[in-house]
mmCIF file of C-alpha atoms in Angstrom:
data_model
loop_
_atom_site.group_PDB
_atom_site.id
_atom_site.type_symbol
_atom_site.label_atom_id
_atom_site.label_comp_id
_atom_site.label_asym_id
_atom_site.label_seq_id
_atom_site.Cartn_x
_atom_site.Cartn_y
_atom_site.Cartn_z
ATOM 1 C CA UNK A 1 56.425 -91.973 12.724
ATOM 2 C CA UNK A 2 55.965 -95.381 11.091
ATOM 3 C CA UNK A 3 52.501 -94.343 9.917
ATOM 4 C CA UNK A 4 53.901 -91.151 8.340
ATOM 5 C CA UNK A 5 56.558 -93.199 6.564
ATOM 6 C CA UNK A 6 53.941 -95.572 5.129
ATOM 7 C CA UNK A 7 51.861 -92.613 3.935
ATOM 8 C CA UNK A 8 54.921 -91.239 2.144
ATOM 9 C CA UNK A 9 55.444 -94.620 0.491
ATOM 10 C CA UNK A 10 51.848 -94.627 -0.765
ATOM 11 C CA UNK A 11 52.202 -91.053 -2.087
ATOM 12 C CA UNK A 12 55.415 -92.009 -3.861
ATOM 13 C CA UNK A 13 53.916 -95.139 -5.434
ATOM 14 C CA UNK A 14 50.925 -93.187 -6.688
ATOM 15 C CA UNK A 15 53.131 -90.433 -8.081
ATOM 16 C CA UNK A 16 55.409 -92.703 -10.124
ATOM 17 C CA UNK A 17 52.472 -94.893 -11.209
ATOM 18 C CA UNK A 18 54.050 -97.919 -9.620
ATOM 19 C CA UNK A 19 51.134 -100.191 -10.460
ATOM 20 C CA UNK A 20 51.186 -99.421 -14.195
ATOM 21 C CA UNK A 21 54.378 -97.581 -15.104
ATOM 22 C CA UNK A 22 56.953 -98.988 -12.688
ATOM 23 C CA UNK A 23 59.390 -99.760 -15.514
ATOM 24 C CA UNK A 24 59.695 -96.063 -16.321
ATOM 25 C CA UNK A 25 60.850 -95.482 -12.766
ATOM 26 C CA UNK A 26 63.280 -98.375 -13.099
ATOM 27 C CA UNK A 27 64.732 -96.664 -16.191
ATOM 28 C CA UNK A 28 65.041 -93.446 -14.202
ATOM 29 C CA UNK A 29 66.832 -95.171 -11.310
ATOM 30 C CA UNK A 30 69.193 -96.918 -13.706
ATOM 31 C CA UNK A 31 70.321 -93.662 -15.282
ATOM 32 C CA UNK A 32 70.400 -91.846 -11.954
ATOM 33 C CA UNK A 33 72.960 -94.294 -10.604
ATOM 34 C CA UNK A 34 74.750 -94.472 -13.938
ATOM 35 C CA UNK A 35 75.280 -90.701 -13.817
ATOM 36 C CA UNK A 36 76.442 -91.022 -10.222
ATOM 37 C CA UNK A 37 79.281 -93.190 -11.480
ATOM 38 C CA UNK A 38 79.940 -91.747 -14.928
ATOM 39 C CA UNK A 39 79.214 -88.014 -14.850
ATOM 40 C CA UNK A 40 82.343 -85.939 -14.226
ATOM 41 C CA UNK A 41 80.896 -82.430 -14.448
ATOM 42 C CA UNK A 42 80.307 -81.311 -10.869
ATOM 43 C CA UNK A 43 77.506 -78.896 -11.706
ATOM 44 C CA UNK A 44 75.586 -81.500 -13.658
ATOM 45 C CA UNK A 45 76.128 -84.048 -10.894
ATOM 46 C CA UNK A 46 74.789 -81.571 -8.333
ATOM 47 C CA UNK A 47 71.616 -80.873 -10.336
ATOM 48 C CA UNK A 48 70.833 -84.277 -11.836
ATOM 49 C CA UNK A 49 72.278 -86.642 -9.244
ATOM 50 C CA UNK A 50 72.875 -85.218 -5.782
ATOM 51 C CA UNK A 51 69.717 -83.088 -5.578
ATOM 52 C CA UNK A 52 67.335 -85.928 -6.626
ATOM 53 C CA UNK A 53 69.050 -88.447 -4.345
ATOM 54 C CA UNK A 54 68.885 -86.069 -1.382
ATOM 55 C CA UNK A 55 65.247 -85.343 -2.141
ATOM 56 C CA UNK A 56 64.399 -89.042 -2.357
ATOM 57 C CA UNK A 57 65.964 -89.669 1.035
ATOM 58 C CA UNK A 58 64.291 -86.665 2.680
ATOM 59 C CA UNK A 59 60.900 -87.498 1.165
ATOM 60 C CA UNK A 60 60.655 -90.694 3.210
ATOM 61 C CA UNK A 61 61.938 -89.170 6.459
ATOM 62 C CA UNK A 62 58.900 -88.612 8.753
ATOM 63 C CA UNK A 63 60.478 -85.634 10.520
ATOM 64 C CA UNK A 64 61.110 -83.893 7.171
ATOM 65 C CA UNK A 65 57.472 -84.349 6.191
ATOM 66 C CA UNK A 66 56.221 -83.048 9.551
ATOM 67 C CA UNK A 67 58.327 -79.891 9.187
ATOM 68 C CA UNK A 68 57.148 -79.418 5.584
ATOM 69 C CA UNK A 69 53.482 -79.746 6.529
ATOM 70 C CA UNK A 70 53.831 -77.469 9.547
ATOM 71 C CA UNK A 71 55.606 -74.736 7.601
ATOM 72 C CA UNK A 72 53.144 -74.748 4.690
ATOM 73 C CA UNK A 73 50.105 -75.909 6.652
ATOM 74 C CA UNK A 74 49.208 -78.085 3.659
ATOM 75 C CA UNK A 75 49.747 -81.852 3.656
ATOM 76 C CA UNK A 76 48.104 -82.336 0.274
ATOM 77 C CA UNK A 77 50.903 -80.687 -1.701
ATOM 78 C CA UNK A 78 53.677 -82.871 -0.259
ATOM 79 C CA UNK A 79 53.765 -84.973 -3.434
ATOM 80 C CA UNK A 80 54.841 -81.912 -5.434
ATOM 81 C CA UNK A 81 58.336 -82.271 -4.024
ATOM 82 C CA UNK A 82 58.685 -85.221 -6.377
ATOM 83 C CA UNK A 83 58.483 -82.843 -9.334
ATOM 84 C CA UNK A 84 62.069 -81.945 -8.462
ATOM 85 C CA UNK A 85 63.280 -85.469 -9.293
ATOM 86 C CA UNK A 86 63.459 -84.412 -12.958
ATOM 87 C CA UNK A 87 62.746 -87.954 -14.080
ATOM 88 C CA UNK A 88 62.446 -87.166 -17.796
ATOM 89 C CA UNK A 89 65.540 -84.964 -17.867
ATOM 90 C CA UNK A 90 67.713 -87.462 -15.979
ATOM 91 C CA UNK A 91 66.567 -90.368 -18.155
ATOM 92 C CA UNK A 92 67.101 -88.462 -21.412
ATOM 93 C CA UNK A 93 70.508 -87.068 -20.445
ATOM 94 C CA UNK A 94 71.668 -90.402 -19.073
ATOM 95 C CA UNK A 95 70.577 -92.247 -22.220
ATOM 96 C CA UNK A 96 72.430 -89.828 -24.517
ATOM 97 C CA UNK A 97 75.548 -89.970 -22.362
ATOM 98 C CA UNK A 98 75.505 -93.771 -22.226
ATOM 99 C CA UNK A 99 75.071 -93.978 -25.997
ATOM 100 C CA UNK A 100 78.275 -92.014 -26.490
ATOM 101 C CA UNK A 101 79.272 -91.864 -30.108
ATOM 102 C CA UNK A 102 76.156 -93.747 -31.218
ATOM 103 C CA UNK A 103 73.679 -91.218 -29.969
ATOM 104 C CA UNK A 104 71.131 -91.697 -32.737
ATOM 105 C CA UNK A 105 71.020 -95.434 -32.196
ATOM 106 C CA UNK A 106 70.885 -94.938 -28.455
ATOM 107 C CA UNK A 107 68.062 -92.422 -28.800
ATOM 108 C CA UNK A 108 66.019 -94.882 -30.856
ATOM 109 C CA UNK A 109 66.624 -97.662 -28.341
ATOM 110 C CA UNK A 110 65.719 -95.391 -25.427
ATOM 111 C CA UNK A 111 62.533 -94.140 -27.068
ATOM 112 C CA UNK A 112 61.530 -97.726 -27.839
ATOM 113 C CA UNK A 113 62.136 -98.699 -24.205
ATOM 114 C CA UNK A 114 59.985 -95.813 -22.942
ATOM 115 C CA UNK A 115 57.182 -96.662 -25.372
ATOM 116 C CA UNK A 116 57.235 -100.354 -24.480
ATOM 117 C CA UNK A 117 57.377 -99.652 -20.740
ATOM 118 C CA UNK A 118 54.668 -96.986 -20.766
ATOM 119 C CA UNK A 119 51.124 -96.863 -22.061
ATOM 120 C CA UNK A 120 49.150 -94.993 -24.729
ATOM 121 C CA UNK A 121 48.071 -91.838 -22.879
ATOM 122 C CA UNK A 122 45.079 -91.153 -25.123
ATOM 123 C CA UNK A 123 43.356 -94.273 -23.815
ATOM 124 C CA UNK A 124 43.005 -92.599 -20.429
ATOM 125 C CA UNK A 125 39.491 -91.774 -19.276
ATOM 126 C CA UNK A 126 40.789 -88.336 -18.241
ATOM 127 C CA UNK A 127 41.761 -87.297 -21.762
ATOM 128 C CA UNK A 128 39.137 -86.211 -24.272
ATOM 129 C CA UNK A 129 39.352 -84.717 -27.736
ATOM 130 C CA UNK A 130 39.725 -80.951 -27.599
ATOM 131 C CA UNK A 131 36.788 -78.946 -28.948
ATOM 132 C CA UNK A 132 38.957 -75.959 -29.887
ATOM 133 C CA UNK A 133 42.485 -74.515 -29.787
ATOM 134 C CA UNK A 134 41.922 -73.337 -26.218
ATOM 135 C CA UNK A 135 41.268 -76.899 -24.998
ATOM 136 C CA UNK A 136 38.202 -75.578 -23.205
ATOM 137 C CA UNK A 137 34.524 -76.495 -23.584
ATOM 138 C CA UNK A 138 33.149 -74.706 -26.636
ATOM 139 C CA UNK A 139 30.258 -73.106 -24.788
ATOM 140 C CA UNK A 140 32.586 -71.823 -22.059
ATOM 141 C CA UNK A 141 34.654 -70.094 -24.750
ATOM 142 C CA UNK A 142 31.469 -68.662 -26.257
ATOM 143 C CA UNK A 143 30.440 -67.197 -22.886
ATOM 144 C CA UNK A 144 33.935 -65.823 -22.240
ATOM 145 C CA UNK A 145 34.005 -64.103 -25.625
ATOM 146 C CA UNK A 146 30.704 -62.415 -24.827
ATOM 147 C CA UNK A 147 32.024 -61.232 -21.461
ATOM 148 C CA UNK A 148 35.496 -60.105 -22.492
ATOM 149 C CA UNK A 149 35.763 -56.295 -22.736
ATOM 150 C CA UNK A 150 37.431 -54.539 -25.636
ATOM 151 C CA UNK A 151 39.611 -52.771 -23.079
ATOM 152 C CA UNK A 152 39.959 -52.741 -19.299
ATOM 153 C CA UNK A 153 38.412 -55.366 -17.046
ATOM 154 C CA UNK A 154 34.953 -56.505 -16.039
ATOM 155 C CA UNK A 155 33.569 -58.419 -13.076
ATOM 156 C CA UNK A 156 31.361 -61.375 -13.982
ATOM 157 C CA UNK A 157 29.413 -63.776 -11.803
ATOM 158 C CA UNK A 158 29.195 -67.190 -13.460
ATOM 159 C CA UNK A 159 27.862 -70.643 -12.507
ATOM 160 C CA UNK A 160 30.232 -73.049 -10.790
ATOM 161 C CA UNK A 161 30.740 -75.179 -13.894
ATOM 162 C CA UNK A 162 32.286 -72.201 -15.726
ATOM 163 C CA UNK A 163 34.629 -70.998 -12.990
ATOM 164 C CA UNK A 164 37.565 -73.144 -14.119
ATOM 165 C CA UNK A 165 37.380 -71.940 -17.703
ATOM 166 C CA UNK A 166 36.624 -68.219 -17.776
ATOM 167 C CA UNK A 167 39.952 -67.037 -16.383
ATOM 168 C CA UNK A 168 41.813 -69.546 -18.546
ATOM 169 C CA UNK A 169 40.382 -67.790 -21.555
ATOM 170 C CA UNK A 170 40.920 -64.193 -20.428
ATOM 171 C CA UNK A 171 42.511 -62.490 -17.441
ATOM 172 C CA UNK A 172 40.425 -59.403 -18.202
ATOM 173 C CA UNK A 173 37.378 -61.117 -16.728
ATOM 174 C CA UNK A 174 37.401 -61.058 -12.933
ATOM 175 C CA UNK A 175 35.074 -63.085 -10.728
ATOM 176 C CA UNK A 176 33.939 -62.537 -7.118
ATOM 177 C CA UNK A 177 35.260 -65.992 -6.166
ATOM 178 C CA UNK A 178 37.244 -68.774 -7.784
ATOM 179 C CA UNK A 179 37.956 -72.476 -7.555
ATOM 180 C CA UNK A 180 38.528 -72.260 -3.798
ATOM 181 C CA UNK A 181 34.750 -72.402 -3.408
ATOM 182 C CA UNK A 182 34.552 -75.696 -5.300
ATOM 183 C CA UNK A 183 36.905 -77.624 -3.002
ATOM 184 C CA UNK A 184 34.685 -78.746 -0.131
ATOM 185 C CA UNK A 185 37.542 -79.744 2.182
ATOM 186 C CA UNK A 186 38.961 -76.195 2.058
ATOM 187 C CA UNK A 187 35.809 -75.024 3.815
ATOM 188 C CA UNK A 188 35.724 -71.503 2.365
ATOM 189 C CA UNK A 189 32.685 -69.281 2.742
ATOM 190 C CA UNK A 190 31.484 -66.563 0.390
ATOM 191 C CA UNK A 191 28.073 -64.935 0.669
ATOM 192 C CA UNK A 192 27.897 -64.361 -3.088
ATOM 193 C CA UNK A 193 28.571 -68.049 -3.732
ATOM 194 C CA UNK A 194 25.942 -69.056 -1.192
ATOM 195 C CA UNK A 195 23.336 -66.869 -2.896
ATOM 196 C CA UNK A 196 24.336 -68.067 -6.370
ATOM 197 C CA UNK A 197 24.847 -71.813 -5.861
ATOM 198 C CA UNK A 198 23.494 -72.987 -2.525
ATOM 199 C CA UNK A 199 20.044 -71.376 -2.494
ATOM 200 C CA UNK A 200 17.362 -73.617 -3.977
ATOM 201 C CA UNK A 201 15.662 -70.520 -5.383
ATOM 202 C CA UNK A 202 17.667 -67.322 -5.916
ATOM 203 C CA UNK A 203 16.253 -64.531 -3.757
ATOM 204 C CA UNK A 204 16.440 -61.897 -6.452
ATOM 205 C CA UNK A 205 16.404 -58.693 -4.389
ATOM 206 C CA UNK A 206 19.156 -59.699 -1.966
ATOM 207 C CA UNK A 207 21.026 -61.447 -4.777
ATOM 208 C CA UNK A 208 21.144 -58.279 -6.884
ATOM 209 C CA UNK A 209 22.247 -56.288 -3.848
ATOM 210 C CA UNK A 210 25.205 -58.648 -3.423
ATOM 211 C CA UNK A 211 26.165 -58.504 -7.101
ATOM 212 C CA UNK A 212 26.421 -54.731 -6.814
ATOM 213 C CA UNK A 213 28.445 -54.948 -3.614
ATOM 214 C CA UNK A 214 30.914 -57.120 -5.525
ATOM 215 C CA UNK A 215 30.741 -54.836 -8.572
ATOM 216 C CA UNK A 216 29.484 -57.504 -10.978
ATOM 217 C CA UNK A 217 28.928 -56.023 -14.417
ATOM 218 C CA UNK A 218 27.572 -59.314 -15.725
ATOM 219 C CA UNK A 219 25.629 -62.209 -14.213
ATOM 220 C CA UNK A 220 25.525 -65.526 -16.044
ATOM 221 C CA UNK A 221 22.754 -67.942 -15.085
ATOM 222 C CA UNK A 222 21.726 -71.323 -16.374
ATOM 223 C CA UNK A 223 18.437 -71.158 -18.233
ATOM 224 C CA UNK A 224 16.767 -73.540 -15.813
ATOM 225 C CA UNK A 225 17.988 -71.673 -12.694
ATOM 226 C CA UNK A 226 14.972 -70.651 -10.665
ATOM 227 C CA UNK A 227 14.665 -67.067 -9.401
ATOM 228 C CA UNK A 228 12.148 -65.611 -7.001
ATOM 229 C CA UNK A 229 11.449 -62.905 -9.572
ATOM 230 C CA UNK A 230 13.056 -61.902 -12.888
ATOM 231 C CA UNK A 231 16.430 -60.215 -12.503
ATOM 232 C CA UNK A 232 15.420 -57.829 -15.284
ATOM 233 C CA UNK A 233 13.082 -56.152 -12.794
ATOM 234 C CA UNK A 234 16.099 -55.038 -10.771
ATOM 235 C CA UNK A 235 18.108 -53.047 -13.287
ATOM 236 C CA UNK A 236 19.558 -55.903 -15.356
ATOM 237 C CA UNK A 237 19.026 -56.476 -19.054
ATOM 238 C CA UNK A 238 19.379 -59.665 -21.062
ATOM 239 C CA UNK A 239 22.659 -59.096 -22.865
ATOM 240 C CA UNK A 240 23.150 -62.428 -24.667
ATOM 241 C CA UNK A 241 22.420 -66.123 -24.424
ATOM 242 C CA UNK A 242 23.888 -69.461 -25.428
ATOM 243 C CA UNK A 243 22.382 -72.936 -25.530
ATOM 244 C CA UNK A 244 22.738 -73.315 -21.745
ATOM 245 C CA UNK A 245 23.252 -69.852 -20.268
ATOM 246 C CA UNK A 246 21.607 -66.450 -20.046
ATOM 247 C CA UNK A 247 23.947 -63.475 -19.727
ATOM 248 C CA UNK A 248 22.597 -60.397 -17.952
ATOM 249 C CA UNK A 249 24.243 -56.978 -17.794
ATOM 250 C CA UNK A 250 23.747 -54.529 -14.956
ATOM 251 C CA UNK A 251 22.603 -51.292 -16.539
ATOM 252 C CA UNK A 252 23.490 -49.380 -13.374
ATOM 253 C CA UNK A 253 27.194 -50.285 -13.568
ATOM 254 C CA UNK A 254 29.562 -49.110 -16.273
ATOM 255 C CA UNK A 255 32.507 -51.246 -17.386
ATOM 256 C CA UNK A 256 36.039 -50.286 -16.395
#
């Protein structure tokens, strides 16, 4: 039980950014307890005070975590309970309420405190300048536009590095598998994925047979991907290409 408690502490510290952004959590706690004392509206107290406090207590209780994990069979999503703390909402509402009649002044002071206690998000290594309005790689958008049907839906087999982006661009493009195949610890198996990604050289005949079993209208391959023999010898035609990818269309399958 002690070990489970310590794991919950680590999860909590990582979630609130305790090493870099601990002052933002201090601001949140300040207004949480301020509202506990000052807020008179019972409904608001229930949503912004009682619920977060109860959640905070339960989060660190080992038995609560064991029940959560057993019911959902997923320990990795336990941190998502902390989304219900409503840290931004509580801090903003508490600041406005504390400011009272001088809300504009209070808002300026609060914003200054958040800025000084936080960090400039665009310095993060995980944030890059968007290439387009979709916030997706430009070539992924180019491929998706070529695949998207004028009406109905199509099935497209794409390389692993495009899986995350195609469905973000259009829900009219289906795929035989999704991101579940890219998470190694989930240990999923898909014969189409094995033939597409795991084989050193794509065995064209059996590969094409699988694409038709899955109803793939299009197959997208990287230009350097090695095949046992050209896919065009098995009823596919070169439909389009980009700098990195070749897009083939199965002439034996019609689109929906």
